[in-house]
């Protein structure tokens, strides 16, 4: 086989190798979320006993015994000003809630469910004749360095940050979301 024929075959193999690599990366990225193993819980001394979200400052703090354990930059719903009033308004609720569940199969990497709506939220929505909405989460999915509100009312952080938060926030942790 001539050197030029071998060279042409090698060059022809490059697109095939690139396609195979792209397919492998795509399949790994698209692996079912259930294939992920969530992070283990941190030591008790590193777990939060209270969460404060400051919407106007775009910060979330995990506290233990009144002291800040960790602080994160956050992004909110597309309509971040004001308390969530109804399904679809894209506002992040304000008030006192709890972390009521954990989803390791979230389409946003990992998520912690916020117990919105509470009794007061349901009462206000009923008085207005609207659905208060729900499915408010703290979740990943924000690309590193991205700084524009993008959720439908959730609190968003990067995937790396939600892994840290997941390990530090037990189900039942109180959360206060301030304007």
PDB file of N, CA and C in Angstrom, residues 41-147:
ATOM      1  N   UNK A  41     -24.460  12.235  52.750  1.00  0.00           N
ATOM      2  CA  UNK A  41     -24.691  13.340  53.679  1.00  0.00           C
ATOM      3  C   UNK A  41     -23.383  13.691  54.391  1.00  0.00           C
ATOM      4  N   UNK A  42     -23.181  14.982  54.578  1.00  0.00           N
ATOM      5  CA  UNK A  42     -22.011  15.485  55.303  1.00  0.00           C
ATOM      6  C   UNK A  42     -22.140  15.113  56.781  1.00  0.00           C
ATOM      7  N   UNK A  43     -21.053  15.236  57.505  1.00  0.00           N
ATOM      8  CA  UNK A  43     -21.082  15.025  58.954  1.00  0.00           C
ATOM      9  C   UNK A  43     -22.104  15.976  59.571  1.00  0.00           C
ATOM     10  N   UNK A  44     -22.736  15.562  60.638  1.00  0.00           N
ATOM     11  CA  UNK A  44     -23.794  16.355  61.280  1.00  0.00           C
ATOM     12  C   UNK A  44     -23.360  17.800  61.526  1.00  0.00           C
ATOM     13  N   UNK A  45     -22.133  18.014  61.956  1.00  0.00           N
ATOM     14  CA  UNK A  45     -21.636  19.369  62.247  1.00  0.00           C
ATOM     15  C   UNK A  45     -21.571  20.244  60.995  1.00  0.00           C
ATOM     16  N   UNK A  46     -21.590  19.629  59.806  1.00  0.00           N
ATOM     17  CA  UNK A  46     -21.534  20.365  58.536  1.00  0.00           C
ATOM     18  C   UNK A  46     -22.898  20.462  57.862  1.00  0.00           C
ATOM     19  N   UNK A  47     -23.940  19.936  58.530  1.00  0.00           N
ATOM     20  CA  UNK A  47     -25.289  20.000  57.971  1.00  0.00           C
ATOM     21  C   UNK A  47     -26.010  21.249  58.449  1.00  0.00           C
ATOM     22  N   UNK A  48     -26.795  21.825  57.556  1.00  0.00           N
ATOM     23  CA  UNK A  48     -27.567  23.021  57.891  1.00  0.00           C
ATOM     24  C   UNK A  48     -28.760  22.658  58.762  1.00  0.00           C
ATOM     25  N   UNK A  49     -29.104  23.578  59.668  1.00  0.00           N
ATOM     26  CA  UNK A  49     -30.351  23.438  60.411  1.00  0.00           C
ATOM     27  C   UNK A  49     -31.322  24.561  60.037  1.00  0.00           C
ATOM     28  N   UNK A  50     -30.901  25.428  59.099  1.00  0.00           N
ATOM     29  CA  UNK A  50     -31.752  26.522  58.623  1.00  0.00           C
ATOM     30  C   UNK A  50     -31.172  27.047  57.314  1.00  0.00           C
ATOM     31  N   UNK A  51     -32.051  27.438  56.408  1.00  0.00           N
ATOM     32  CA  UNK A  51     -31.642  28.017  55.124  1.00  0.00           C
ATOM     33  C   UNK A  51     -32.288  29.384  55.000  1.00  0.00           C
ATOM     34  N   UNK A  52     -31.514  30.373  54.557  1.00  0.00           N
ATOM     35  CA  UNK A  52     -32.054  31.704  54.271  1.00  0.00           C
ATOM     36  C   UNK A  52     -31.760  32.023  52.810  1.00  0.00           C
ATOM     37  N   UNK A  53     -32.816  32.364  52.074  1.00  0.00           N
ATOM     38  CA  UNK A  53     -32.681  32.826  50.695  1.00  0.00           C
ATOM     39  C   UNK A  53     -33.002  34.311  50.694  1.00  0.00           C
ATOM     40  N   UNK A  54     -32.086  35.116  50.193  1.00  0.00           N
ATOM     41  CA  UNK A  54     -32.282  36.562  50.047  1.00  0.00           C
ATOM     42  C   UNK A  54     -32.436  36.829  48.549  1.00  0.00           C
ATOM     43  N   UNK A  55     -33.698  36.972  48.113  1.00  0.00           N
ATOM     44  CA  UNK A  55     -33.961  37.134  46.681  1.00  0.00           C
ATOM     45  C   UNK A  55     -33.294  38.378  46.108  1.00  0.00           C
ATOM     46  N   UNK A  56     -33.376  39.496  46.816  1.00  0.00           N
ATOM     47  CA  UNK A  56     -32.838  40.745  46.266  1.00  0.00           C
ATOM     48  C   UNK A  56     -31.314  40.702  46.131  1.00  0.00           C
ATOM     49  N   UNK A  57     -30.644  40.001  47.028  1.00  0.00           N
ATOM     50  CA  UNK A  57     -29.180  39.874  46.960  1.00  0.00           C
ATOM     51  C   UNK A  57     -28.749  38.683  46.103  1.00  0.00           C
ATOM     52  N   UNK A  58     -29.718  37.847  45.714  1.00  0.00           N
ATOM     53  CA  UNK A  58     -29.436  36.628  44.949  1.00  0.00           C
ATOM     54  C   UNK A  58     -28.422  35.753  45.687  1.00  0.00           C
ATOM     55  N   UNK A  59     -28.681  35.528  46.997  1.00  0.00           N
ATOM     56  CA  UNK A  59     -27.809  34.703  47.837  1.00  0.00           C
ATOM     57  C   UNK A  59     -28.647  33.708  48.625  1.00  0.00           C
ATOM     58  N   UNK A  60     -28.069  32.553  48.853  1.00  0.00           N
ATOM     59  CA  UNK A  60     -28.654  31.558  49.736  1.00  0.00           C
ATOM     60  C   UNK A  60     -27.582  31.161  50.736  1.00  0.00           C
ATOM     61  N   UNK A  61     -27.963  31.155  52.011  1.00  0.00           N
ATOM     62  CA  UNK A  61     -27.029  30.771  53.067  1.00  0.00           C
ATOM     63  C   UNK A  61     -27.543  29.531  53.786  1.00  0.00           C
ATOM     64  N   UNK A  62     -26.637  28.611  54.039  1.00  0.00           N
ATOM     65  CA  UNK A  62     -26.919  27.455  54.884  1.00  0.00           C
ATOM     66  C   UNK A  62     -26.354  27.776  56.254  1.00  0.00           C
ATOM     67  N   UNK A  63     -27.202  27.667  57.280  1.00  0.00           N
ATOM     68  CA  UNK A  63     -26.775  27.994  58.636  1.00  0.00           C
ATOM     69  C   UNK A  63     -26.861  26.782  59.550  1.00  0.00           C
ATOM     70  N   UNK A  64     -26.045  26.798  60.565  1.00  0.00           N
ATOM     71  CA  UNK A  64     -26.120  25.814  61.656  1.00  0.00           C
ATOM     72  C   UNK A  64     -25.849  26.570  62.943  1.00  0.00           C
ATOM     73  N   UNK A  65     -26.793  26.494  63.872  1.00  0.00           N
ATOM     74  CA  UNK A  65     -26.640  27.200  65.138  1.00  0.00           C
ATOM     75  C   UNK A  65     -26.509  28.700  64.951  1.00  0.00           C
ATOM     76  N   UNK A  66     -27.143  29.248  63.925  1.00  0.00           N
ATOM     77  CA  UNK A  66     -27.099  30.686  63.666  1.00  0.00           C
ATOM     78  C   UNK A  66     -25.855  31.168  62.941  1.00  0.00           C
ATOM     79  N   UNK A  67     -24.928  30.268  62.654  1.00  0.00           N
ATOM     80  CA  UNK A  67     -23.694  30.641  61.951  1.00  0.00           C
ATOM     81  C   UNK A  67     -23.734  30.129  60.513  1.00  0.00           C
ATOM     82  N   UNK A  68     -23.215  30.940  59.598  1.00  0.00           N
ATOM     83  CA  UNK A  68     -23.213  30.580  58.183  1.00  0.00           C
ATOM     84  C   UNK A  68     -22.190  29.478  57.922  1.00  0.00           C
ATOM     85  N   UNK A  69     -22.692  28.354  57.386  1.00  0.00           N
ATOM     86  CA  UNK A  69     -21.805  27.268  56.957  1.00  0.00           C
ATOM     87  C   UNK A  69     -21.294  27.522  55.545  1.00  0.00           C
ATOM     88  N   UNK A  70     -22.222  27.894  54.665  1.00  0.00           N
ATOM     89  CA  UNK A  70     -21.903  28.118  53.252  1.00  0.00           C
ATOM     90  C   UNK A  70     -22.854  29.170  52.706  1.00  0.00           C
ATOM     91  N   UNK A  71     -22.390  29.863  51.669  1.00  0.00           N
ATOM     92  CA  UNK A  71     -23.200  30.868  50.990  1.00  0.00           C
ATOM     93  C   UNK A  71     -23.048  30.655  49.486  1.00  0.00           C
ATOM     94  N   UNK A  72     -24.143  30.793  48.754  1.00  0.00           N
ATOM     95  CA  UNK A  72     -24.142  30.525  47.320  1.00  0.00           C
ATOM     96  C   UNK A  72     -24.824  31.660  46.565  1.00  0.00           C
ATOM     97  N   UNK A  73     -24.298  31.983  45.394  1.00  0.00           N
ATOM     98  CA  UNK A  73     -25.001  32.864  44.461  1.00  0.00           C
ATOM     99  C   UNK A  73     -26.136  32.031  43.862  1.00  0.00           C
ATOM    100  N   UNK A  74     -27.313  32.639  43.705  1.00  0.00           N
ATOM    101  CA  UNK A  74     -28.473  31.915  43.183  1.00  0.00           C
ATOM    102  C   UNK A  74     -29.097  32.681  42.025  1.00  0.00           C
ATOM    103  N   UNK A  75     -29.898  31.965  41.262  1.00  0.00           N
ATOM    104  CA  UNK A  75     -30.750  32.565  40.246  1.00  0.00           C
ATOM    105  C   UNK A  75     -32.174  32.133  40.539  1.00  0.00           C
ATOM    106  N   UNK A  76     -33.124  32.954  40.110  1.00  0.00           N
ATOM    107  CA  UNK A  76     -34.524  32.766  40.492  1.00  0.00           C
ATOM    108  C   UNK A  76     -35.409  32.606  39.263  1.00  0.00           C
ATOM    109  N   UNK A  77     -36.719  32.744  39.512  1.00  0.00           N
ATOM    110  CA  UNK A  77     -37.688  32.702  38.428  1.00  0.00           C
ATOM    111  C   UNK A  77     -37.553  33.903  37.510  1.00  0.00           C
ATOM    112  N   UNK A  78     -38.104  33.761  36.310  1.00  0.00           N
ATOM    113  CA  UNK A  78     -38.028  34.831  35.307  1.00  0.00           C
ATOM    114  C   UNK A  78     -38.700  36.121  35.757  1.00  0.00           C
ATOM    115  N   UNK A  79     -39.608  36.043  36.729  1.00  0.00           N
ATOM    116  CA  UNK A  79     -40.274  37.233  37.289  1.00  0.00           C
ATOM    117  C   UNK A  79     -39.948  37.260  38.781  1.00  0.00           C
ATOM    118  N   UNK A  80     -38.728  37.669  39.143  1.00  0.00           N
ATOM    119  CA  UNK A  80     -38.245  37.460  40.507  1.00  0.00           C
ATOM    120  C   UNK A  80     -38.825  38.379  41.580  1.00  0.00           C
ATOM    121  N   UNK A  81     -39.448  39.486  41.203  1.00  0.00           N
ATOM    122  CA  UNK A  81     -39.933  40.444  42.201  1.00  0.00           C
ATOM    123  C   UNK A  81     -41.322  40.052  42.680  1.00  0.00           C
ATOM    124  N   UNK A  82     -41.480  40.038  43.998  1.00  0.00           N
ATOM    125  CA  UNK A  82     -42.784  39.736  44.586  1.00  0.00           C
ATOM    126  C   UNK A  82     -42.952  38.267  44.908  1.00  0.00           C
ATOM    127  N   UNK A  83     -43.956  38.000  45.733  1.00  0.00           N
ATOM    128  CA  UNK A  83     -44.276  36.648  46.193  1.00  0.00           C
ATOM    129  C   UNK A  83     -45.032  35.886  45.112  1.00  0.00           C
ATOM    130  N   UNK A  84     -44.770  34.618  44.993  1.00  0.00           N
ATOM    131  CA  UNK A  84     -45.508  33.770  44.056  1.00  0.00           C
ATOM    132  C   UNK A  84     -46.988  33.821  44.407  1.00  0.00           C
ATOM    133  N   UNK A  85     -47.818  34.089  43.412  1.00  0.00           N
ATOM    134  CA  UNK A  85     -49.256  34.221  43.636  1.00  0.00           C
ATOM    135  C   UNK A  85     -50.054  33.083  43.024  1.00  0.00           C
ATOM    136  N   UNK A  86     -49.544  32.550  41.906  1.00  0.00           N
ATOM    137  CA  UNK A  86     -50.305  31.500  41.236  1.00  0.00           C
ATOM    138  C   UNK A  86     -49.424  30.697  40.293  1.00  0.00           C
ATOM    139  N   UNK A  87     -49.951  29.539  39.910  1.00  0.00           N
ATOM    140  CA  UNK A  87     -49.280  28.668  38.954  1.00  0.00           C
ATOM    141  C   UNK A  87     -48.911  29.456  37.700  1.00  0.00           C
ATOM    142  N   UNK A  88     -47.672  29.293  37.238  1.00  0.00           N
ATOM    143  CA  UNK A  88     -47.255  29.883  35.975  1.00  0.00           C
ATOM    144  C   UNK A  88     -46.782  31.319  36.023  1.00  0.00           C
ATOM    145  N   UNK A  89     -46.767  31.957  37.209  1.00  0.00           N
ATOM    146  CA  UNK A  89     -46.351  33.369  37.253  1.00  0.00           C
ATOM    147  C   UNK A  89     -44.830  33.548  37.251  1.00  0.00           C
ATOM    148  N   UNK A  90     -44.087  32.455  37.325  1.00  0.00           N
ATOM    149  CA  UNK A  90     -42.622  32.438  37.286  1.00  0.00           C
ATOM    150  C   UNK A  90     -41.964  33.220  38.421  1.00  0.00           C
ATOM    151  N   UNK A  91     -42.698  33.401  39.500  1.00  0.00           N
ATOM    152  CA  UNK A  91     -42.134  34.057  40.683  1.00  0.00           C
ATOM    153  C   UNK A  91     -41.640  33.008  41.670  1.00  0.00           C
ATOM    154  N   UNK A  92     -40.623  33.395  42.421  1.00  0.00           N
ATOM    155  CA  UNK A  92     -40.114  32.557  43.504  1.00  0.00           C
ATOM    156  C   UNK A  92     -40.867  32.961  44.765  1.00  0.00           C
ATOM    157  N   UNK A  93     -41.454  31.998  45.485  1.00  0.00           N
ATOM    158  CA  UNK A  93     -42.247  32.369  46.664  1.00  0.00           C
ATOM    159  C   UNK A  93     -41.408  33.039  47.747  1.00  0.00           C
ATOM    160  N   UNK A  94     -42.095  33.710  48.644  1.00  0.00           N
ATOM    161  CA  UNK A  94     -41.475  34.339  49.815  1.00  0.00           C
ATOM    162  C   UNK A  94     -42.214  33.831  51.041  1.00  0.00           C
ATOM    163  N   UNK A  95     -41.476  33.558  52.089  1.00  0.00           N
ATOM    164  CA  UNK A  95     -42.104  33.082  53.313  1.00  0.00           C
ATOM    165  C   UNK A  95     -41.306  31.965  53.952  1.00  0.00           C
ATOM    166  N   UNK A  96     -41.978  31.264  54.866  1.00  0.00           N
ATOM    167  CA  UNK A  96     -41.327  30.189  55.618  1.00  0.00           C
ATOM    168  C   UNK A  96     -41.854  28.837  55.172  1.00  0.00           C
ATOM    169  N   UNK A  97     -40.913  27.961  54.851  1.00  0.00           N
ATOM    170  CA  UNK A  97     -41.233  26.640  54.320  1.00  0.00           C
ATOM    171  C   UNK A  97     -40.264  25.623  54.920  1.00  0.00           C
ATOM    172  N   UNK A  98     -40.291  24.418  54.404  1.00  0.00           N
ATOM    173  CA  UNK A  98     -39.350  23.359  54.792  1.00  0.00           C
ATOM    174  C   UNK A  98     -38.878  22.645  53.537  1.00  0.00           C
ATOM    175  N   UNK A  99     -37.752  21.986  53.646  1.00  0.00           N
ATOM    176  CA  UNK A  99     -37.316  21.089  52.578  1.00  0.00           C
ATOM    177  C   UNK A  99     -38.120  19.805  52.787  1.00  0.00           C
ATOM    178  N   UNK A 100     -38.989  19.512  51.828  1.00  0.00           N
ATOM    179  CA  UNK A 100     -39.937  18.413  52.023  1.00  0.00           C
ATOM    180  C   UNK A 100     -39.612  17.161  51.216  1.00  0.00           C
ATOM    181  N   UNK A 101     -38.553  17.193  50.435  1.00  0.00           N
ATOM    182  CA  UNK A 101     -38.190  16.003  49.675  1.00  0.00           C
ATOM    183  C   UNK A 101     -36.918  16.216  48.885  1.00  0.00           C
ATOM    184  N   UNK A 102     -36.429  15.096  48.330  1.00  0.00           N
ATOM    185  CA  UNK A 102     -35.170  15.104  47.579  1.00  0.00           C
ATOM    186  C   UNK A 102     -35.381  14.306  46.297  1.00  0.00           C
ATOM    187  N   UNK A 103     -34.871  14.807  45.177  1.00  0.00           N
ATOM    188  CA  UNK A 103     -35.016  14.108  43.902  1.00  0.00           C
ATOM    189  C   UNK A 103     -33.648  13.921  43.253  1.00  0.00           C
ATOM    190  N   UNK A 104     -33.134  12.706  43.309  1.00  0.00           N
ATOM    191  CA  UNK A 104     -31.847  12.423  42.685  1.00  0.00           C
ATOM    192  C   UNK A 104     -32.001  12.198  41.184  1.00  0.00           C
ATOM    193  N   UNK A 105     -33.241  12.125  40.694  1.00  0.00           N
ATOM    194  CA  UNK A 105     -33.504  11.927  39.270  1.00  0.00           C
ATOM    195  C   UNK A 105     -33.995  13.200  38.598  1.00  0.00           C
ATOM    196  N   UNK A 106     -33.698  14.340  39.177  1.00  0.00           N
ATOM    197  CA  UNK A 106     -34.131  15.628  38.645  1.00  0.00           C
ATOM    198  C   UNK A 106     -33.540  15.875  37.263  1.00  0.00           C
ATOM    199  N   UNK A 107     -34.316  16.516  36.402  1.00  0.00           N
ATOM    200  CA  UNK A 107     -33.751  16.899  35.100  1.00  0.00           C
ATOM    201  C   UNK A 107     -32.765  18.054  35.255  1.00  0.00           C
ATOM    202  N   UNK A 108     -32.682  18.619  36.470  1.00  0.00           N
ATOM    203  CA  UNK A 108     -31.718  19.675  36.774  1.00  0.00           C
ATOM    204  C   UNK A 108     -30.650  19.151  37.729  1.00  0.00           C
ATOM    205  N   UNK A 109     -30.172  17.957  37.475  1.00  0.00           N
ATOM    206  CA  UNK A 109     -29.100  17.260  38.182  1.00  0.00           C
ATOM    207  C   UNK A 109     -29.603  16.669  39.501  1.00  0.00           C
ATOM    208  N   UNK A 110     -29.776  17.480  40.519  1.00  0.00           N
ATOM    209  CA  UNK A 110     -30.364  17.075  41.797  1.00  0.00           C
ATOM    210  C   UNK A 110     -31.304  18.192  42.224  1.00  0.00           C
ATOM    211  N   UNK A 111     -32.311  17.852  43.031  1.00  0.00           N
ATOM    212  CA  UNK A 111     -33.182  18.927  43.520  1.00  0.00           C
ATOM    213  C   UNK A 111     -33.714  18.612  44.908  1.00  0.00           C
ATOM    214  N   UNK A 112     -33.948  19.689  45.652  1.00  0.00           N
ATOM    215  CA  UNK A 112     -34.562  19.628  46.979  1.00  0.00           C
ATOM    216  C   UNK A 112     -35.891  20.362  46.889  1.00  0.00           C
ATOM    217  N   UNK A 113     -36.969  19.688  47.267  1.00  0.00           N
ATOM    218  CA  UNK A 113     -38.310  20.271  47.177  1.00  0.00           C
ATOM    219  C   UNK A 113     -38.559  21.220  48.340  1.00  0.00           C
ATOM    220  N   UNK A 114     -39.099  22.401  48.011  1.00  0.00           N
ATOM    221  CA  UNK A 114     -39.529  23.389  49.004  1.00  0.00           C
ATOM    222  C   UNK A 114     -41.026  23.176  49.214  1.00  0.00           C
ATOM    223  N   UNK A 115     -41.492  23.229  50.445  1.00  0.00           N
ATOM    224  CA  UNK A 115     -42.876  22.884  50.780  1.00  0.00           C
ATOM    225  C   UNK A 115     -43.915  23.933  50.378  1.00  0.00           C
ATOM    226  N   UNK A 116     -43.620  24.751  49.366  1.00  0.00           N
ATOM    227  CA  UNK A 116     -44.606  25.685  48.818  1.00  0.00           C
ATOM    228  C   UNK A 116     -45.647  24.886  48.040  1.00  0.00           C
ATOM    229  N   UNK A 117     -46.932  25.201  48.173  1.00  0.00           N
ATOM    230  CA  UNK A 117     -47.542  26.266  48.964  1.00  0.00           C
ATOM    231  C   UNK A 117     -47.800  25.816  50.396  1.00  0.00           C
ATOM    232  N   UNK A 118     -47.667  26.770  51.322  1.00  0.00           N
ATOM    233  CA  UNK A 118     -48.045  26.484  52.707  1.00  0.00           C
ATOM    234  C   UNK A 118     -49.524  26.845  52.886  1.00  0.00           C
ATOM    235  N   UNK A 119     -50.045  26.714  54.086  1.00  0.00           N
ATOM    236  CA  UNK A 119     -51.474  26.965  54.328  1.00  0.00           C
ATOM    237  C   UNK A 119     -51.869  28.393  53.953  1.00  0.00           C
ATOM    238  N   UNK A 120     -51.033  29.373  54.290  1.00  0.00           N
ATOM    239  CA  UNK A 120     -51.347  30.774  53.967  1.00  0.00           C
ATOM    240  C   UNK A 120     -51.368  30.991  52.455  1.00  0.00           C
ATOM    241  N   UNK A 121     -50.435  30.373  51.734  1.00  0.00           N
ATOM    242  CA  UNK A 121     -50.400  30.496  50.272  1.00  0.00           C
ATOM    243  C   UNK A 121     -51.667  29.901  49.651  1.00  0.00           C
ATOM    244  N   UNK A 122     -52.092  28.734  50.144  1.00  0.00           N
ATOM    245  CA  UNK A 122     -53.302  28.089  49.617  1.00  0.00           C
ATOM    246  C   UNK A 122     -54.537  28.937  49.893  1.00  0.00           C
ATOM    247  N   UNK A 123     -54.591  29.523  51.097  1.00  0.00           N
ATOM    248  CA  UNK A 123     -55.740  30.360  51.463  1.00  0.00           C
ATOM    249  C   UNK A 123     -55.814  31.595  50.563  1.00  0.00           C
ATOM    250  N   UNK A 124     -54.679  32.253  50.339  1.00  0.00           N
ATOM    251  CA  UNK A 124     -54.661  33.448  49.477  1.00  0.00           C
ATOM    252  C   UNK A 124     -55.044  33.097  48.043  1.00  0.00           C
ATOM    253  N   UNK A 125     -54.537  31.979  47.544  1.00  0.00           N
ATOM    254  CA  UNK A 125     -54.864  31.564  46.177  1.00  0.00           C
ATOM    255  C   UNK A 125     -56.348  31.229  46.061  1.00  0.00           C
ATOM    256  N   UNK A 126     -56.881  30.550  47.070  1.00  0.00           N
ATOM    257  CA  UNK A 126     -58.301  30.198  47.051  1.00  0.00           C
ATOM    258  C   UNK A 126     -59.159  31.459  47.043  1.00  0.00           C
ATOM    259  N   UNK A 127     -58.775  32.461  47.831  1.00  0.00           N
ATOM    260  CA  UNK A 127     -59.532  33.723  47.877  1.00  0.00           C
ATOM    261  C   UNK A 127     -59.521  34.423  46.516  1.00  0.00           C
ATOM    262  N   UNK A 128     -58.474  34.244  45.749  1.00  0.00           N
ATOM    263  CA  UNK A 128     -58.391  34.851  44.413  1.00  0.00           C
ATOM    264  C   UNK A 128     -58.931  33.927  43.326  1.00  0.00           C
ATOM    265  N   UNK A 129     -59.259  32.697  43.696  1.00  0.00           N
ATOM    266  CA  UNK A 129     -59.782  31.742  42.726  1.00  0.00           C
ATOM    267  C   UNK A 129     -58.741  31.229  41.739  1.00  0.00           C
ATOM    268  N   UNK A 130     -57.495  31.095  42.214  1.00  0.00           N
ATOM    269  CA  UNK A 130     -56.414  30.629  41.338  1.00  0.00           C
ATOM    270  C   UNK A 130     -55.707  29.426  41.955  1.00  0.00           C
ATOM    271  N   UNK A 131     -54.976  28.713  41.131  1.00  0.00           N
ATOM    272  CA  UNK A 131     -54.134  27.605  41.572  1.00  0.00           C
ATOM    273  C   UNK A 131     -52.814  28.202  42.067  1.00  0.00           C
ATOM    274  N   UNK A 132     -52.398  27.905  43.312  1.00  0.00           N
ATOM    275  CA  UNK A 132     -51.164  28.512  43.824  1.00  0.00           C
ATOM    276  C   UNK A 132     -49.896  27.986  43.147  1.00  0.00           C
ATOM    277  N   UNK A 133     -49.999  26.878  42.452  1.00  0.00           N
ATOM    278  CA  UNK A 133     -48.809  26.284  41.848  1.00  0.00           C
ATOM    279  C   UNK A 133     -48.077  25.412  42.850  1.00  0.00           C
ATOM    280  N   UNK A 134     -46.915  24.981  42.491  1.00  0.00           N
ATOM    281  CA  UNK A 134     -46.114  24.108  43.345  1.00  0.00           C
ATOM    282  C   UNK A 134     -44.830  23.746  42.627  1.00  0.00           C
ATOM    283  N   UNK A 135     -44.266  22.610  42.987  1.00  0.00           N
ATOM    284  CA  UNK A 135     -43.007  22.149  42.393  1.00  0.00           C
ATOM    285  C   UNK A 135     -41.906  23.192  42.473  1.00  0.00           C
ATOM    286  N   UNK A 136     -41.786  23.836  43.608  1.00  0.00           N
ATOM    287  CA  UNK A 136     -40.699  24.787  43.828  1.00  0.00           C
ATOM    288  C   UNK A 136     -39.523  24.008  44.423  1.00  0.00           C
ATOM    289  N   UNK A 137     -38.383  24.147  43.794  1.00  0.00           N
ATOM    290  CA  UNK A 137     -37.194  23.375  44.162  1.00  0.00           C
ATOM    291  C   UNK A 137     -35.970  24.269  44.309  1.00  0.00           C
ATOM    292  N   UNK A 138     -34.986  23.750  45.016  1.00  0.00           N
ATOM    293  CA  UNK A 138     -33.612  24.237  44.916  1.00  0.00           C
ATOM    294  C   UNK A 138     -32.948  23.200  44.023  1.00  0.00           C
ATOM    295  N   UNK A 139     -32.401  23.620  42.897  1.00  0.00           N
ATOM    296  CA  UNK A 139     -31.850  22.640  41.962  1.00  0.00           C
ATOM    297  C   UNK A 139     -30.619  23.157  41.240  1.00  0.00           C
ATOM    298  N   UNK A 140     -29.937  22.224  40.583  1.00  0.00           N
ATOM    299  CA  UNK A 140     -28.786  22.555  39.757  1.00  0.00           C
ATOM    300  C   UNK A 140     -29.236  22.981  38.371  1.00  0.00           C
ATOM    301  N   UNK A 141     -28.314  22.861  37.428  1.00  0.00           N
ATOM    302  CA  UNK A 141     -28.637  23.176  36.044  1.00  0.00           C
ATOM    303  C   UNK A 141     -28.134  24.512  35.551  1.00  0.00           C
ATOM    304  N   UNK A 142     -27.644  25.362  36.454  1.00  0.00           N
ATOM    305  CA  UNK A 142     -27.123  26.659  36.027  1.00  0.00           C
ATOM    306  C   UNK A 142     -25.683  26.483  35.552  1.00  0.00           C
ATOM    307  N   UNK A 143     -25.389  26.886  34.313  1.00  0.00           N
ATOM    308  CA  UNK A 143     -23.996  26.803  33.859  1.00  0.00           C
ATOM    309  C   UNK A 143     -23.100  27.712  34.707  1.00  0.00           C
ATOM    310  N   UNK A 144     -21.886  27.275  35.031  1.00  0.00           N
ATOM    311  CA  UNK A 144     -20.978  28.136  35.801  1.00  0.00           C
ATOM    312  C   UNK A 144     -20.810  29.497  35.115  1.00  0.00           C
ATOM    313  N   UNK A 145     -20.893  30.550  35.894  1.00  0.00           N
ATOM    314  CA  UNK A 145     -20.725  31.900  35.369  1.00  0.00           C
ATOM    315  C   UNK A 145     -21.988  32.530  34.812  1.00  0.00           C
ATOM    316  N   UNK A 146     -23.069  31.763  34.664  1.00  0.00           N
ATOM    317  CA  UNK A 146     -24.325  32.303  34.125  1.00  0.00           C
ATOM    318  C   UNK A 146     -24.995  33.136  35.208  1.00  0.00           C
ATOM    319  N   UNK A 147     -25.458  34.325  34.907  1.00  0.00           N
ATOM    320  CA  UNK A 147     -25.992  35.227  35.926  1.00  0.00           C
ATOM    321  C   UNK A 147     -27.315  35.858  35.526  1.00  0.00           C
TER     322      UNK A 147
END
